[in-house]
Amino acid sequence: MHSQEYTPLFVETCPLCVGVVTDTHVPDRNKRLPRQLLSALQDIQPACILHAGDISLVEVLTGLESIAPVMAVRGNRDFMLERRLPLHMRMLIGGVKVVLTHGQGSLLRYLKDKYHYLKTGYDFKRYRRYFDLDFPDADLVVFGHTHTPVNRSIQKRHYFNTGAAYPCKSNHYQARIGRLLFTGVGQFEASTILF
């Protein structure tokens, strides 16, 4: 779990644009991938797309792959994709150590967090502690699960969650995707795109 190996991606191709999608929830909250989502991704012309889980159906990945190669991790709603997707991925992009995770962790952690969420609500600090423990050397943690947008740096580590790819209370009823721009010298910019 604490392996420090990061798979190099897109070596010598920076600057580089990467699309970020999370919590598409097809078909339980979205009947299908929204056309606006696909159009927003096409507009940024990503070299690849990171999906941070809660995909639900393999057709979601197929739809995204029509735009760019997809790297995806398993979310707590991805029962049908359990054997196909890892819980997290580590990659080196433009000198940046990137971790892609949904954020739910083990079943025990998920249940514990659900209890705290029902008792006190969403708390980014809980997730930050998990990520800092699980991925202590990451420069950038891309995650989902909470449906709550996060785009902040704390003590030389950046945390990025686009929210969700469907409108819900946690993302202020505004569906969104993300864009990561890697410069190739260990720097990047993270932004969300509303659609």
PDB file of C-alpha atoms in Angstrom:
ATOM      1  CA  MET A   1       0.000   0.000   0.000  1.00  0.00           C
ATOM      2  CA  HIS A   2       2.889   2.357   0.711  1.00  0.00           C
ATOM      3  CA  SER A   3       4.937   1.559  -2.390  1.00  0.00           C
ATOM      4  CA  GLN A   4       6.717   4.680  -3.539  1.00  0.00           C
ATOM      5  CA  GLU A   5       6.798   3.749  -7.230  1.00  0.00           C
ATOM      6  CA  TYR A   6       5.209   6.187  -9.657  1.00  0.00           C
ATOM      7  CA  THR A   7       4.687   5.160 -13.268  1.00  0.00           C
ATOM      8  CA  PRO A   8       6.125   7.798 -15.649  1.00  0.00           C
ATOM      9  CA  LEU A   9       3.547   9.004 -18.185  1.00  0.00           C
ATOM     10  CA  PHE A  10       3.891  11.237 -21.234  1.00  0.00           C
ATOM     11  CA  VAL A  11       7.627  11.609 -20.806  1.00  0.00           C
ATOM     12  CA  GLU A  12       8.937  14.638 -22.742  1.00  0.00           C
ATOM     13  CA  THR A  13       5.494  15.804 -23.887  1.00  0.00           C
ATOM     14  CA  CYS A  14       4.911  18.763 -21.570  1.00  0.00           C
ATOM     15  CA  PRO A  15       3.229  21.146 -21.437  1.00  0.00           C
ATOM     16  CA  LEU A  16       0.396  18.678 -21.105  1.00  0.00           C
ATOM     17  CA  CYS A  17      -3.352  18.923 -20.454  1.00  0.00           C
ATOM     18  CA  VAL A  18      -5.114  16.173 -18.469  1.00  0.00           C
ATOM     19  CA  GLY A  19      -8.884  15.973 -17.992  1.00  0.00           C
ATOM     20  CA  VAL A  20     -10.339  14.963 -14.629  1.00  0.00           C
ATOM     21  CA  VAL A  21     -13.746  13.391 -14.077  1.00  0.00           C
ATOM     22  CA  THR A  22     -15.225  11.945 -10.926  1.00  0.00           C
ATOM     23  CA  ASP A  23     -18.476  10.505  -9.661  1.00  0.00           C
ATOM     24  CA  THR A  24     -20.302  10.096 -12.959  1.00  0.00           C
ATOM     25  CA  HIS A  25     -22.777   7.691 -11.298  1.00  0.00           C
ATOM     26  CA  VAL A  26     -24.270   6.222 -14.474  1.00  0.00           C
ATOM     27  CA  PRO A  27     -27.098   5.131 -14.428  1.00  0.00           C
ATOM     28  CA  ASP A  28     -28.100   5.784 -10.794  1.00  0.00           C
ATOM     29  CA  ARG A  29     -27.763   9.593 -10.846  1.00  0.00           C
ATOM     30  CA  ASN A  30     -27.039  10.291 -14.519  1.00  0.00           C
ATOM     31  CA  LYS A  31     -28.835   8.181 -17.122  1.00  0.00           C
ATOM     32  CA  ARG A  32     -25.772   8.463 -19.363  1.00  0.00           C
ATOM     33  CA  LEU A  33     -22.688  10.591 -19.726  1.00  0.00           C
ATOM     34  CA  PRO A  34     -23.980  14.103 -20.353  1.00  0.00           C
ATOM     35  CA  ARG A  35     -23.197  15.497 -23.799  1.00  0.00           C
ATOM     36  CA  GLN A  36     -22.064  18.714 -22.120  1.00  0.00           C
ATOM     37  CA  LEU A  37     -19.447  16.742 -20.154  1.00  0.00           C
ATOM     38  CA  LEU A  38     -18.103  15.134 -23.305  1.00  0.00           C
ATOM     39  CA  SER A  39     -18.115  18.484 -25.110  1.00  0.00           C
ATOM     40  CA  ALA A  40     -16.262  20.198 -22.233  1.00  0.00           C
ATOM     41  CA  LEU A  41     -13.614  17.463 -22.315  1.00  0.00           C
ATOM     42  CA  GLN A  42     -13.249  17.729 -26.087  1.00  0.00           C
ATOM     43  CA  ASP A  43     -12.767  21.482 -25.741  1.00  0.00           C
ATOM     44  CA  ILE A  44      -9.717  21.104 -23.497  1.00  0.00           C
ATOM     45  CA  GLN A  45      -8.139  18.452 -25.794  1.00  0.00           C
ATOM     46  CA  PRO A  46      -6.650  16.312 -23.012  1.00  0.00           C
ATOM     47  CA  ALA A  47      -3.751  13.924 -23.575  1.00  0.00           C
ATOM     48  CA  CYS A  48      -5.565  11.605 -21.152  1.00  0.00           C
ATOM     49  CA  ILE A  49      -8.496  11.570 -18.745  1.00  0.00           C
ATOM     50  CA  LEU A  50      -8.306  10.614 -15.076  1.00  0.00           C
ATOM     51  CA  HIS A  51     -11.529   9.201 -13.607  1.00  0.00           C
ATOM     52  CA  ALA A  52     -11.544   9.188  -9.797  1.00  0.00           C
ATOM     53  CA  GLY A  53     -14.223   6.528  -9.355  1.00  0.00           C
ATOM     54  CA  ASP A  54     -17.945   5.899  -8.966  1.00  0.00           C
ATOM     55  CA  ILE A  55     -18.135   5.124 -12.659  1.00  0.00           C
ATOM     56  CA  SER A  56     -20.703   2.322 -12.205  1.00  0.00           C
ATOM     57  CA  LEU A  57     -20.839   1.112 -15.836  1.00  0.00           C
ATOM     58  CA  VAL A  58     -18.014   0.195 -18.211  1.00  0.00           C
ATOM     59  CA  GLU A  59     -19.816   2.152 -20.957  1.00  0.00           C
ATOM     60  CA  VAL A  60     -18.789   5.340 -19.140  1.00  0.00           C
ATOM     61  CA  LEU A  61     -15.138   4.487 -19.705  1.00  0.00           C
ATOM     62  CA  THR A  62     -15.850   3.614 -23.340  1.00  0.00           C
ATOM     63  CA  GLY A  63     -17.513   6.999 -23.858  1.00  0.00           C
ATOM     64  CA  LEU A  64     -14.579   8.846 -22.319  1.00  0.00           C
ATOM     65  CA  GLU A  65     -12.080   6.793 -24.323  1.00  0.00           C
ATOM     66  CA  SER A  66     -13.625   8.216 -27.506  1.00  0.00           C
ATOM     67  CA  ILE A  67     -11.948  11.495 -26.464  1.00  0.00           C
ATOM     68  CA  ALA A  68      -8.636  10.362 -24.916  1.00  0.00           C
ATOM     69  CA  PRO A  69      -7.050   7.410 -23.106  1.00  0.00           C
ATOM     70  CA  VAL A  70      -8.589   6.911 -19.657  1.00  0.00           C
ATOM     71  CA  MET A  71      -6.971   5.966 -16.370  1.00  0.00           C
ATOM     72  CA  ALA A  72      -9.567   5.098 -13.744  1.00  0.00           C
ATOM     73  CA  VAL A  73      -9.786   3.840 -10.190  1.00  0.00           C
ATOM     74  CA  ARG A  74     -12.526   1.980  -8.394  1.00  0.00           C
ATOM     75  CA  GLY A  75     -15.049   3.843  -6.288  1.00  0.00           C
ATOM     76  CA  ASN A  76     -17.420   2.462  -3.679  1.00  0.00           C
ATOM     77  CA  ARG A  77     -20.193   2.191  -6.312  1.00  0.00           C
ATOM     78  CA  ASP A  78     -18.109   0.300  -8.860  1.00  0.00           C
ATOM     79  CA  PHE A  79     -19.226  -3.253  -8.030  1.00  0.00           C
ATOM     80  CA  MET A  80     -19.276  -4.309 -11.693  1.00  0.00           C
ATOM     81  CA  LEU A  81     -15.738  -2.993 -12.272  1.00  0.00           C
ATOM     82  CA  GLU A  82     -14.128  -4.356  -9.103  1.00  0.00           C
ATOM     83  CA  ARG A  83     -11.733  -6.737 -10.805  1.00  0.00           C
ATOM     84  CA  ARG A  84     -10.899  -4.350 -13.625  1.00  0.00           C
ATOM     85  CA  LEU A  85      -9.887  -1.247 -11.665  1.00  0.00           C
ATOM     86  CA  PRO A  86      -7.364  -0.620  -8.861  1.00  0.00           C
ATOM     87  CA  LEU A  87      -8.176   1.352  -5.696  1.00  0.00           C
ATOM     88  CA  HIS A  88      -5.499   3.900  -6.545  1.00  0.00           C
ATOM     89  CA  MET A  89      -2.839   4.689  -9.126  1.00  0.00           C
ATOM     90  CA  ARG A  90       0.491   6.480  -8.790  1.00  0.00           C
ATOM     91  CA  MET A  91       1.891   8.272 -11.817  1.00  0.00           C
ATOM     92  CA  LEU A  92       4.666  10.729 -12.571  1.00  0.00           C
ATOM     93  CA  ILE A  93       3.546  13.458 -14.963  1.00  0.00           C
ATOM     94  CA  GLY A  94       5.864  16.333 -15.830  1.00  0.00           C
ATOM     95  CA  GLY A  95       7.909  15.760 -12.685  1.00  0.00           C
ATOM     96  CA  VAL A  96       4.796  15.752 -10.457  1.00  0.00           C
ATOM     97  CA  LYS A  97       3.983  12.710  -8.282  1.00  0.00           C
ATOM     98  CA  VAL A  98       0.253  12.236  -8.872  1.00  0.00           C
ATOM     99  CA  VAL A  99      -2.033   9.872  -6.979  1.00  0.00           C
ATOM    100  CA  LEU A 100      -5.466   9.044  -8.393  1.00  0.00           C
ATOM    101  CA  THR A 101      -7.877   7.611  -5.816  1.00  0.00           C
ATOM    102  CA  HIS A 102     -11.579   7.647  -5.125  1.00  0.00           C
ATOM    103  CA  GLY A 103     -11.041   8.284  -1.440  1.00  0.00           C
ATOM    104  CA  GLN A 104     -13.185   5.694   0.305  1.00  0.00           C
ATOM    105  CA  GLY A 105     -10.288   3.453   1.353  1.00  0.00           C
ATOM    106  CA  SER A 106     -10.961   0.080   2.952  1.00  0.00           C
ATOM    107  CA  LEU A 107     -14.450  -1.097   3.902  1.00  0.00           C
ATOM    108  CA  LEU A 108     -13.711  -0.362   7.558  1.00  0.00           C
ATOM    109  CA  ARG A 109     -12.530   3.163   6.747  1.00  0.00           C
ATOM    110  CA  TYR A 110     -15.565   3.719   4.517  1.00  0.00           C
ATOM    111  CA  LEU A 111     -17.968   2.661   7.279  1.00  0.00           C
ATOM    112  CA  LYS A 112     -16.146   4.751   9.887  1.00  0.00           C
ATOM    113  CA  ASP A 113     -16.202   7.787   7.614  1.00  0.00           C
ATOM    114  CA  LYS A 114     -19.897   7.248   6.806  1.00  0.00           C
ATOM    115  CA  TYR A 115     -20.638   7.270  10.534  1.00  0.00           C
ATOM    116  CA  HIS A 116     -18.729  10.549  11.021  1.00  0.00           C
ATOM    117  CA  TYR A 117     -20.362  12.053   7.933  1.00  0.00           C
ATOM    118  CA  LEU A 118     -23.865  11.239   9.226  1.00  0.00           C
ATOM    119  CA  LYS A 119     -22.950  12.584  12.657  1.00  0.00           C
ATOM    120  CA  THR A 120     -21.052  15.767  11.783  1.00  0.00           C
ATOM    121  CA  GLY A 121     -21.150  16.207   7.986  1.00  0.00           C
ATOM    122  CA  TYR A 122     -18.362  16.538   5.431  1.00  0.00           C
ATOM    123  CA  ASP A 123     -14.917  17.385   6.781  1.00  0.00           C
ATOM    124  CA  PHE A 124     -12.009  17.732   4.342  1.00  0.00           C
ATOM    125  CA  LYS A 125      -9.538  17.272   7.213  1.00  0.00           C
ATOM    126  CA  ARG A 126     -10.619  13.617   7.587  1.00  0.00           C
ATOM    127  CA  TYR A 127      -9.789  12.891   3.948  1.00  0.00           C
ATOM    128  CA  ARG A 128      -6.579  14.855   4.101  1.00  0.00           C
ATOM    129  CA  ARG A 129      -5.396  12.710   7.036  1.00  0.00           C
ATOM    130  CA  TYR A 130      -6.192   9.542   5.069  1.00  0.00           C
ATOM    131  CA  PHE A 131      -4.340  10.750   1.980  1.00  0.00           C
ATOM    132  CA  ASP A 132      -1.334  11.984   3.934  1.00  0.00           C
ATOM    133  CA  LEU A 133      -1.080   8.603   5.664  1.00  0.00           C
ATOM    134  CA  ASP A 134      -1.588   6.503   2.513  1.00  0.00           C
ATOM    135  CA  PHE A 135       0.393   8.653   0.055  1.00  0.00           C
ATOM    136  CA  PRO A 136       3.002  10.538   2.092  1.00  0.00           C
ATOM    137  CA  ASP A 137       5.209  11.443  -0.878  1.00  0.00           C
ATOM    138  CA  ALA A 138       2.506  12.577  -3.338  1.00  0.00           C
ATOM    139  CA  ASP A 139       2.650  16.092  -4.752  1.00  0.00           C
ATOM    140  CA  LEU A 140      -0.928  15.975  -6.066  1.00  0.00           C
ATOM    141  CA  VAL A 141      -3.847  13.851  -4.840  1.00  0.00           C
ATOM    142  CA  VAL A 142      -6.761  13.653  -7.291  1.00  0.00           C
ATOM    143  CA  PHE A 143      -9.824  12.206  -5.587  1.00  0.00           C
ATOM    144  CA  GLY A 144     -13.606  11.975  -5.669  1.00  0.00           C
ATOM    145  CA  HIS A 145     -16.167  10.317  -3.380  1.00  0.00           C
ATOM    146  CA  THR A 146     -17.297  13.409  -1.455  1.00  0.00           C
ATOM    147  CA  HIS A 147     -18.895  15.218  -4.442  1.00  0.00           C
ATOM    148  CA  THR A 148     -17.487  18.374  -2.829  1.00  0.00           C
ATOM    149  CA  PRO A 149     -15.078  20.476  -4.921  1.00  0.00           C
ATOM    150  CA  VAL A 150     -11.572  20.890  -3.466  1.00  0.00           C
ATOM    151  CA  ASN A 151      -8.661  22.694  -5.125  1.00  0.00           C
ATOM    152  CA  ARG A 152      -6.096  23.605  -2.509  1.00  0.00           C
ATOM    153  CA  SER A 153      -2.469  23.280  -1.529  1.00  0.00           C
ATOM    154  CA  ILE A 154      -1.416  22.543   2.030  1.00  0.00           C
ATOM    155  CA  GLN A 155       2.219  22.098   3.039  1.00  0.00           C
ATOM    156  CA  LYS A 156       3.540  21.473  -0.492  1.00  0.00           C
ATOM    157  CA  ARG A 157       0.794  18.956  -1.375  1.00  0.00           C
ATOM    158  CA  HIS A 158      -2.172  19.761  -3.608  1.00  0.00           C
ATOM    159  CA  TYR A 159      -5.614  18.167  -3.216  1.00  0.00           C
ATOM    160  CA  PHE A 160      -7.985  18.214  -6.190  1.00  0.00           C
ATOM    161  CA  ASN A 161     -11.574  17.002  -6.365  1.00  0.00           C
ATOM    162  CA  THR A 162     -13.771  18.366  -9.136  1.00  0.00           C
ATOM    163  CA  GLY A 163     -16.946  17.627  -7.188  1.00  0.00           C
ATOM    164  CA  ALA A 164     -19.246  15.399  -9.211  1.00  0.00           C
ATOM    165  CA  ALA A 165     -20.200  15.035 -12.859  1.00  0.00           C
ATOM    166  CA  TYR A 166     -23.872  15.563 -12.044  1.00  0.00           C
ATOM    167  CA  PRO A 167     -25.616  18.398 -10.159  1.00  0.00           C
ATOM    168  CA  CYS A 168     -25.988  17.763  -6.424  1.00  0.00           C
ATOM    169  CA  LYS A 169     -26.099  19.724  -3.181  1.00  0.00           C
ATOM    170  CA  SER A 170     -22.406  19.059  -2.407  1.00  0.00           C
ATOM    171  CA  ASN A 171     -21.270  20.702  -5.666  1.00  0.00           C
ATOM    172  CA  HIS A 172     -23.791  23.547  -5.387  1.00  0.00           C
ATOM    173  CA  TYR A 173     -25.954  21.865  -8.067  1.00  0.00           C
ATOM    174  CA  GLN A 174     -23.308  22.530 -10.698  1.00  0.00           C
ATOM    175  CA  ALA A 175     -21.802  19.564 -12.545  1.00  0.00           C
ATOM    176  CA  ARG A 176     -18.116  19.960 -13.345  1.00  0.00           C
ATOM    177  CA  ILE A 177     -14.955  18.394 -14.662  1.00  0.00           C
ATOM    178  CA  GLY A 178     -11.345  19.332 -14.051  1.00  0.00           C
ATOM    179  CA  ARG A 179      -8.279  20.309 -16.023  1.00  0.00           C
ATOM    180  CA  LEU A 180      -4.682  19.776 -14.981  1.00  0.00           C
ATOM    181  CA  LEU A 181      -1.956  21.581 -16.928  1.00  0.00           C
ATOM    182  CA  PHE A 182       1.541  20.166 -16.375  1.00  0.00           C
ATOM    183  CA  THR A 183       4.502  22.361 -17.355  1.00  0.00           C
ATOM    184  CA  GLY A 184       7.138  19.612 -17.293  1.00  0.00           C
ATOM    185  CA  VAL A 185       9.283  21.149 -14.562  1.00  0.00           C
ATOM    186  CA  GLY A 186       7.426  19.760 -11.558  1.00  0.00           C
ATOM    187  CA  GLN A 187       4.710  22.388 -11.703  1.00  0.00           C
ATOM    188  CA  PHE A 188       1.032  22.254 -12.621  1.00  0.00           C
ATOM    189  CA  GLU A 189      -2.209  24.227 -12.527  1.00  0.00           C
ATOM    190  CA  ALA A 190      -5.539  22.717 -11.468  1.00  0.00           C
ATOM    191  CA  SER A 191      -8.907  24.202 -12.404  1.00  0.00           C
ATOM    192  CA  THR A 192     -12.535  23.167 -12.575  1.00  0.00           C
ATOM    193  CA  ILE A 193     -14.822  23.627 -15.553  1.00  0.00           C
ATOM    194  CA  LEU A 194     -18.566  23.978 -15.040  1.00  0.00           C
ATOM    195  CA  PHE A 195     -20.870  22.471 -17.649  1.00  0.00           C
TER     196      PHE A 195
END
